[in-house]
Coordinates of C-alpha atoms in Angstrom, one line a residue:
X1 CA -6.7 25.0 21.8
X2 CA -9.3 27.7 20.9
X3 CA -7.8 30.7 19.1
X4 CA -8.9 33.6 17.2
X5 CA -5.8 34.3 14.8
X6 CA -7.1 37.6 13.7
X7 CA -7.3 38.8 17.4
X8 CA -4.2 36.7 18.4
X9 CA -5.7 35.8 21.7
X10 CA -6.3 32.1 23.2
X11 CA -8.3 31.1 26.2
X12 CA -5.0 30.6 28.2
X13 CA -2.2 32.8 27.3
X14 CA 1.0 31.6 26.0
X15 CA 4.5 33.3 26.4
X16 CA 5.7 34.9 23.2
X17 CA 8.2 32.6 21.4
X18 CA 11.9 33.7 21.9
X19 CA 13.4 31.7 18.8
X20 CA 13.2 32.2 15.0
X21 CA 10.3 33.6 13.3
X22 CA 11.0 33.8 9.7
X23 CA 13.8 32.5 7.5
X24 CA 16.3 35.2 7.4
X25 CA 16.4 36.6 3.7
X26 CA 20.0 35.8 3.0
X27 CA 19.7 32.1 4.2
X28 CA 16.6 32.1 2.4
X29 CA 17.7 32.6 -0.7
X30 CA 20.6 30.5 -0.3
X31 CA 18.7 27.6 0.6
X32 CA 16.1 28.5 -2.1
X33 CA 19.3 28.4 -5.0
X34 CA 20.7 25.2 -3.4
X35 CA 17.5 23.1 -3.5
X36 CA 16.8 23.9 -7.1
X37 CA 20.3 23.9 -8.2
X38 CA 20.6 20.3 -6.8
X39 CA 17.1 18.9 -8.4
X40 CA 17.5 15.8 -10.4
X41 CA 17.7 16.8 -14.0
X42 CA 17.1 14.8 -17.3
X43 CA 18.3 14.9 -21.0
X44 CA 17.6 17.8 -23.1
X45 CA 14.5 18.0 -25.0
X46 CA 12.4 20.6 -27.0
X47 CA 10.6 21.8 -23.2
X48 CA 8.2 19.0 -23.7
X49 CA 9.3 16.9 -20.7
X50 CA 8.0 17.0 -17.0
X51 CA 11.7 17.1 -15.8
X52 CA 12.3 20.2 -17.8
X53 CA 9.0 21.9 -16.9
X54 CA 9.2 21.5 -13.4
X55 CA 13.2 22.7 -13.5
X56 CA 11.6 25.5 -15.4
X57 CA 8.9 26.0 -12.7
X58 CA 11.4 26.1 -9.9
X59 CA 14.0 28.3 -11.7
X60 CA 11.1 30.7 -12.4
X61 CA 10.6 31.2 -8.8
X62 CA 13.7 33.0 -8.3
X63 CA 13.8 34.9 -11.5
X64 CA 12.7 38.5 -11.2
X65 CA 9.3 39.2 -12.4
X66 CA 9.2 35.6 -14.2
X67 CA 5.6 34.5 -14.8
X68 CA 5.0 30.7 -13.4
X69 CA 4.3 28.3 -16.5
X70 CA 1.4 26.2 -17.0
X71 CA 2.0 22.8 -17.7
X72 CA 0.1 20.8 -19.9
X73 CA -2.0 17.9 -19.0
X74 CA -0.6 15.4 -21.5
X75 CA 3.1 15.9 -21.1
X76 CA 4.9 12.9 -21.7
X77 CA 6.4 11.0 -18.8
X78 CA 9.7 10.8 -17.6
X79 CA 12.8 12.6 -18.8
X80 CA 13.2 13.1 -22.2
X81 CA 16.0 10.5 -22.1
X82 CA 13.6 8.0 -20.8
X83 CA 12.9 4.9 -22.4
X84 CA 9.3 2.9 -22.6
X85 CA 10.8 0.4 -20.4
X86 CA 12.1 2.8 -17.8
X87 CA 8.9 4.3 -17.7
X88 CA 7.2 1.0 -17.2
X89 CA 9.4 0.1 -14.9
X90 CA 7.9 2.8 -12.3
X91 CA 4.6 1.1 -12.4
X92 CA 5.8 -2.5 -11.9
X93 CA 8.2 -0.9 -8.9
X94 CA 4.9 0.5 -7.4
X95 CA 3.1 -3.1 -8.0
X96 CA 5.7 -4.4 -5.3
X97 CA 7.2 -3.6 -1.9
X98 CA 8.0 0.0 -1.5
X99 CA 11.2 -0.8 0.0
X100 CA 12.4 -1.7 -3.6
X101 CA 12.0 1.7 -4.5
X102 CA 15.0 4.0 -4.2
X103 CA 15.0 8.1 -4.0
X104 CA 15.9 8.3 -7.5
X105 CA 12.8 6.2 -8.4
X106 CA 10.7 7.9 -5.6
X107 CA 11.6 11.4 -7.3
X108 CA 10.7 10.3 -10.9
X109 CA 7.4 8.8 -9.5
X110 CA 6.5 12.3 -7.7
X111 CA 7.7 14.1 -10.8
X112 CA 5.2 12.5 -12.7
X113 CA 2.7 12.7 -10.2
X114 CA 3.5 16.6 -9.6
X115 CA 2.8 16.8 -13.7
X116 CA -0.7 15.5 -13.3
X117 CA -1.5 17.9 -10.5
X118 CA -0.2 21.1 -12.9
X119 CA -1.9 19.6 -15.9
X120 CA -5.4 19.9 -13.9
X121 CA -4.7 23.1 -12.7
X122 CA -1.7 25.7 -13.8
X123 CA 0.9 27.2 -11.5
X124 CA -0.2 31.0 -10.1
X125 CA 1.8 33.7 -12.1
X126 CA 2.7 35.5 -9.1
X127 CA 6.5 35.2 -8.8
X128 CA 6.5 37.1 -5.4
X129 CA 4.1 34.7 -4.0
X130 CA 5.8 31.7 -5.2
X131 CA 8.7 32.7 -4.1
X132 CA 7.7 33.2 -0.3
X133 CA 6.0 29.7 -0.3
X134 CA 9.3 28.2 -1.4
X135 CA 11.1 30.0 1.3
X136 CA 8.7 28.8 4.2
X137 CA 8.5 25.7 2.4
X138 CA 12.4 24.9 2.3
X139 CA 13.0 26.1 5.5
X140 CA 10.5 23.7 7.1
X141 CA 11.7 20.7 5.2
X142 CA 15.5 21.5 6.0
X143 CA 14.2 20.7 9.8
X144 CA 12.9 17.4 8.6
X145 CA 14.3 14.0 8.0
X146 CA 14.9 14.0 4.2
X147 CA 16.4 17.8 3.7
X148 CA 18.4 16.3 0.4
X149 CA 15.2 15.7 -1.5
X150 CA 14.7 18.6 -4.3
X151 CA 11.8 20.2 -2.6
X152 CA 9.7 22.2 -4.6
X153 CA 6.4 24.1 -3.3
X154 CA 4.4 25.3 -5.8
X155 CA 1.1 27.8 -5.4
X156 CA -1.7 26.6 -7.7
X157 CA -4.0 28.9 -9.3
X158 CA -6.9 27.2 -8.0
X159 CA -9.7 29.1 -5.7
X160 CA -10.5 25.3 -3.8
X161 CA -8.8 25.4 -0.4
X162 CA -6.6 22.3 -0.3
X163 CA -3.2 21.2 -0.5
X164 CA -1.3 18.5 -1.7
X165 CA 2.0 16.4 -1.9
X166 CA 3.8 14.1 -4.1
X167 CA 6.4 11.6 -3.6
X168 CA 9.9 12.9 -3.9
X169 CA 9.1 16.3 -2.1
X170 CA 6.6 18.1 -4.6
X171 CA 4.3 20.0 -2.4
X172 CA 1.2 22.3 -3.9
X173 CA -1.3 24.4 -2.0
X174 CA -3.9 26.3 -3.9
X175 CA -4.7 29.9 -4.1
X176 CA -7.7 29.6 -2.4
X177 CA -6.1 28.3 0.6
X178 CA -3.5 31.2 0.8
X179 CA -6.3 33.8 0.6
X180 CA -8.0 32.3 3.6
X181 CA -4.9 31.2 5.5
X182 CA -4.7 34.6 7.9
X183 CA -1.2 33.8 9.5
X184 CA 2.2 32.7 8.6
X185 CA 2.0 30.1 11.1
X186 CA -1.2 28.7 9.9
X187 CA 0.6 28.4 6.1
X188 CA 3.5 27.0 8.1
X189 CA 1.4 24.3 9.7
X190 CA -0.4 23.1 6.5
X191 CA 2.8 22.8 4.9
X192 CA 4.5 20.9 7.6
X193 CA 1.7 18.5 7.3
X194 CA 2.2 18.0 3.7
X195 CA 5.9 17.6 4.1
X196 CA 5.5 14.7 6.6
X197 CA 3.4 12.9 4.1
X198 CA 6.8 13.0 1.9
X199 CA 8.8 11.9 4.9
X200 CA 6.6 9.0 5.9
X201 CA 6.0 7.8 2.0
X202 CA 2.3 8.1 2.6
X203 CA 1.7 8.7 -0.9
X204 CA 4.1 6.2 -2.2
X205 CA 2.6 3.4 0.2
X206 CA -0.9 4.6 -1.1
X207 CA 0.2 4.1 -4.8
X208 CA 2.0 1.1 -4.2
X209 CA -1.7 -0.7 -2.4
X210 CA -3.8 0.9 -5.4
X211 CA -1.3 -0.7 -8.0
X212 CA -1.1 -4.3 -6.4
X213 CA -4.9 -4.0 -5.8
X214 CA -5.2 -4.3 -9.9
X215 CA -5.5 -0.6 -11.1
X216 CA -2.5 -1.2 -13.1
X217 CA -2.7 -4.7 -14.3
X218 CA -3.9 -4.1 -17.6
X219 CA -0.4 -2.9 -18.3
X220 CA 0.5 -6.6 -18.7
X221 CA -0.9 -7.5 -21.7
X222 CA -0.9 -6.9 -25.5
X223 CA -1.4 -3.2 -24.7
X224 CA 2.4 -3.0 -23.5
X225 CA 3.6 -4.5 -26.5
X226 CA 1.2 -2.1 -28.6
X227 CA 1.8 1.1 -26.9
X228 CA 3.5 1.1 -23.8
X229 CA 4.2 4.7 -23.2
X230 CA 0.6 5.7 -23.9
X231 CA -0.4 2.8 -21.5
X232 CA 2.2 3.6 -18.6
X233 CA 1.3 7.6 -19.1
X234 CA -2.7 6.4 -18.8
X235 CA -1.8 3.8 -15.8
X236 CA 0.3 6.4 -13.7
X237 CA -2.2 9.0 -14.1
X238 CA -5.1 7.0 -13.2
X239 CA -3.2 5.8 -9.7
X240 CA -2.6 9.8 -9.4
X241 CA -6.2 10.7 -10.1
X242 CA -7.7 7.8 -7.7
X243 CA -5.1 9.1 -5.0
X244 CA -6.2 12.8 -5.1
X245 CA -9.7 12.2 -5.4
X246 CA -9.8 9.5 -2.5
X247 CA -7.3 10.5 0.0
X248 CA -4.9 8.8 2.4
X249 CA -5.6 6.5 5.1
X250 CA -7.1 8.4 8.4
X251 CA -3.9 7.0 10.2
X252 CA -1.7 8.7 7.7
X253 CA -3.4 12.2 7.9
X254 CA -3.6 12.1 11.9
X255 CA 0.4 11.1 11.7
X256 CA 1.1 14.1 9.5
X257 CA -1.0 16.3 11.7
X258 CA 0.9 15.2 14.8
X259 CA 4.6 15.3 13.4
X260 CA 3.8 18.4 11.3
X261 CA 3.2 20.3 14.3
X262 CA 6.5 19.1 16.0
X263 CA 8.4 20.1 12.7
X264 CA 6.7 23.3 12.5
X265 CA 8.1 24.1 16.1
X266 CA 11.4 22.5 15.8
X267 CA 11.4 25.0 12.3
X268 CA 10.8 27.9 15.0
X269 CA 7.3 28.6 14.2
X270 CA 4.4 28.8 16.3
X271 CA 3.0 25.2 16.7
X272 CA -0.5 26.2 17.1
X273 CA -0.8 27.3 13.3
X274 CA -2.6 23.9 12.0
X275 CA -5.0 23.5 14.8
X276 CA -6.0 27.3 14.2
X277 CA -6.7 26.0 10.3
X278 CA -8.7 23.0 11.6
X279 CA -10.6 24.7 14.0
X280 CA -11.6 27.2 10.9
X281 CA -12.3 24.2 8.9
X282 CA -14.7 22.6 11.5
X283 CA -16.8 26.1 11.2
X284 CA -17.3 26.1 7.2
X285 CA -20.6 24.5 5.7
X286 CA -19.9 21.0 4.2
X287 CA -21.5 22.0 1.3
X288 CA -19.1 25.1 0.5
X289 CA -17.8 24.1 -2.9
X290 CA -14.3 25.6 -2.0
X291 CA -13.8 23.3 0.8
X292 CA -15.6 19.9 -1.0
X293 CA -12.5 18.0 -1.9
X294 CA -10.6 19.0 1.2
X295 CA -13.6 17.8 3.5
X296 CA -13.9 14.7 1.3
X297 CA -10.3 13.6 1.3
X298 CA -9.6 14.0 4.8
X299 CA -10.9 12.3 8.1
X300 CA -13.7 14.7 9.6
X301 CA -12.4 17.7 11.3
X302 CA -13.3 17.1 14.4
X303 CA -11.8 13.6 14.8
X304 CA -8.5 15.4 13.7
X305 CA -9.0 18.0 16.6
X306 CA -9.4 15.1 18.8
X307 CA -6.5 13.3 17.8
X308 CA -4.0 16.6 17.8
X309 CA -5.5 17.8 21.3
X310 CA -4.4 14.4 22.5
X311 CA -0.9 14.7 20.6
X312 CA 0.2 18.2 21.8
X313 CA -1.2 18.2 25.2
X314 CA 0.3 21.0 27.1
X315 CA 3.7 20.3 25.9
X316 CA 3.6 23.0 23.2
X317 CA 2.2 26.1 25.0
X318 CA 5.8 27.5 25.6
X319 CA 6.1 27.7 22.1
X320 CA 2.9 30.2 21.4
X321 CA 3.7 33.1 19.9
X322 CA 1.5 36.1 21.3
X323 CA 1.7 37.7 17.8
X324 CA 0.4 36.5 14.5
X325 CA 2.2 37.8 11.3
X326 CA -0.3 37.9 8.5
X327 CA 0.7 36.0 5.0
X328 CA 0.3 38.9 2.9
X329 CA 2.3 41.1 4.9
X330 CA 5.3 38.4 4.3
X331 CA 4.6 38.1 0.7
X332 CA 4.9 42.1 0.5
X333 CA 8.1 41.6 1.9
X334 CA 9.4 39.3 -0.1
X335 CA 11.2 40.2 -3.4
X336 CA 10.6 38.4 -6.6
X337 CA 14.3 38.8 -7.2
X338 CA 16.9 36.3 -5.6
X339 CA 18.7 38.7 -2.9
X340 CA 22.0 37.5 -5.2
X341 CA 20.7 39.1 -8.3
X342 CA 19.5 42.3 -6.5
X343 CA 21.3 45.3 -7.7
X344 CA 23.4 46.7 -4.8
X345 CA 22.1 49.4 -3.0
X346 CA 24.3 52.6 -3.5

């Protein structure tokens, strides 16, 4: 699977894919608007709730020239209408089987963890780039087993190279990753990998395991009676920080690699995008600060490539595209204004 994305040559030539290369502009705008419109909401407030912050973030992706808001790390957990008991129930659910966590609760947990990520690094203030990544990500998500989730894809203003996901359909990539991703197929491969993590509830399972292992047990005690909201906020934040600093199990990462390639292919993308990213990752210095977190939270790249080689075999060869489209070219082609709000041509 050796492949140089900049010259678009592979060791064994593959025929040009005849399927969809990019989400059509009209369909992209429609799906983006629909996804944002169907995102769960909570009661009103003064703009301090995570629900409002993330809803505003999704809306600003569509707004012409809108800047992406930075979300403070100390935003209160839950919607503005959430009670302390409701917030506590989220942590209590994590300490039980994930089978007892329904989709609305999964989304609420994911929204809180998304705020942890946004509190650490602000969203990139580039509406055109945010819109493009949302169009591509949501097109991929429509081909997943959970297209009904309120999918939101956010580019973080972070020079490091990494990607993250949170339960319920929240996916983040860093500006550093975009800067080092040459082709749209590569970006699609990374996004598909993160979408699979959400599909399979990998993060939810990891959070539940950590909670049951004792990282949230101090919730049951006098602290709860004295300051339940503060304790819940601290514990959920600690669970999230532990998860994103430690990473998921190797088996989860291998599964996300293999199923991510299949997802990208179903969406009409070149399946060799993710292997190309991994090949690039295998060439970086272990002490390169831009890659430290990505390397620390994932299995050794050689093992991921070997596992993916076994999973892919030759069955994806006929889907490989002969020409790779640069991400920067796609961003340039993307309007920061939704198609529905653009002035009609005279």
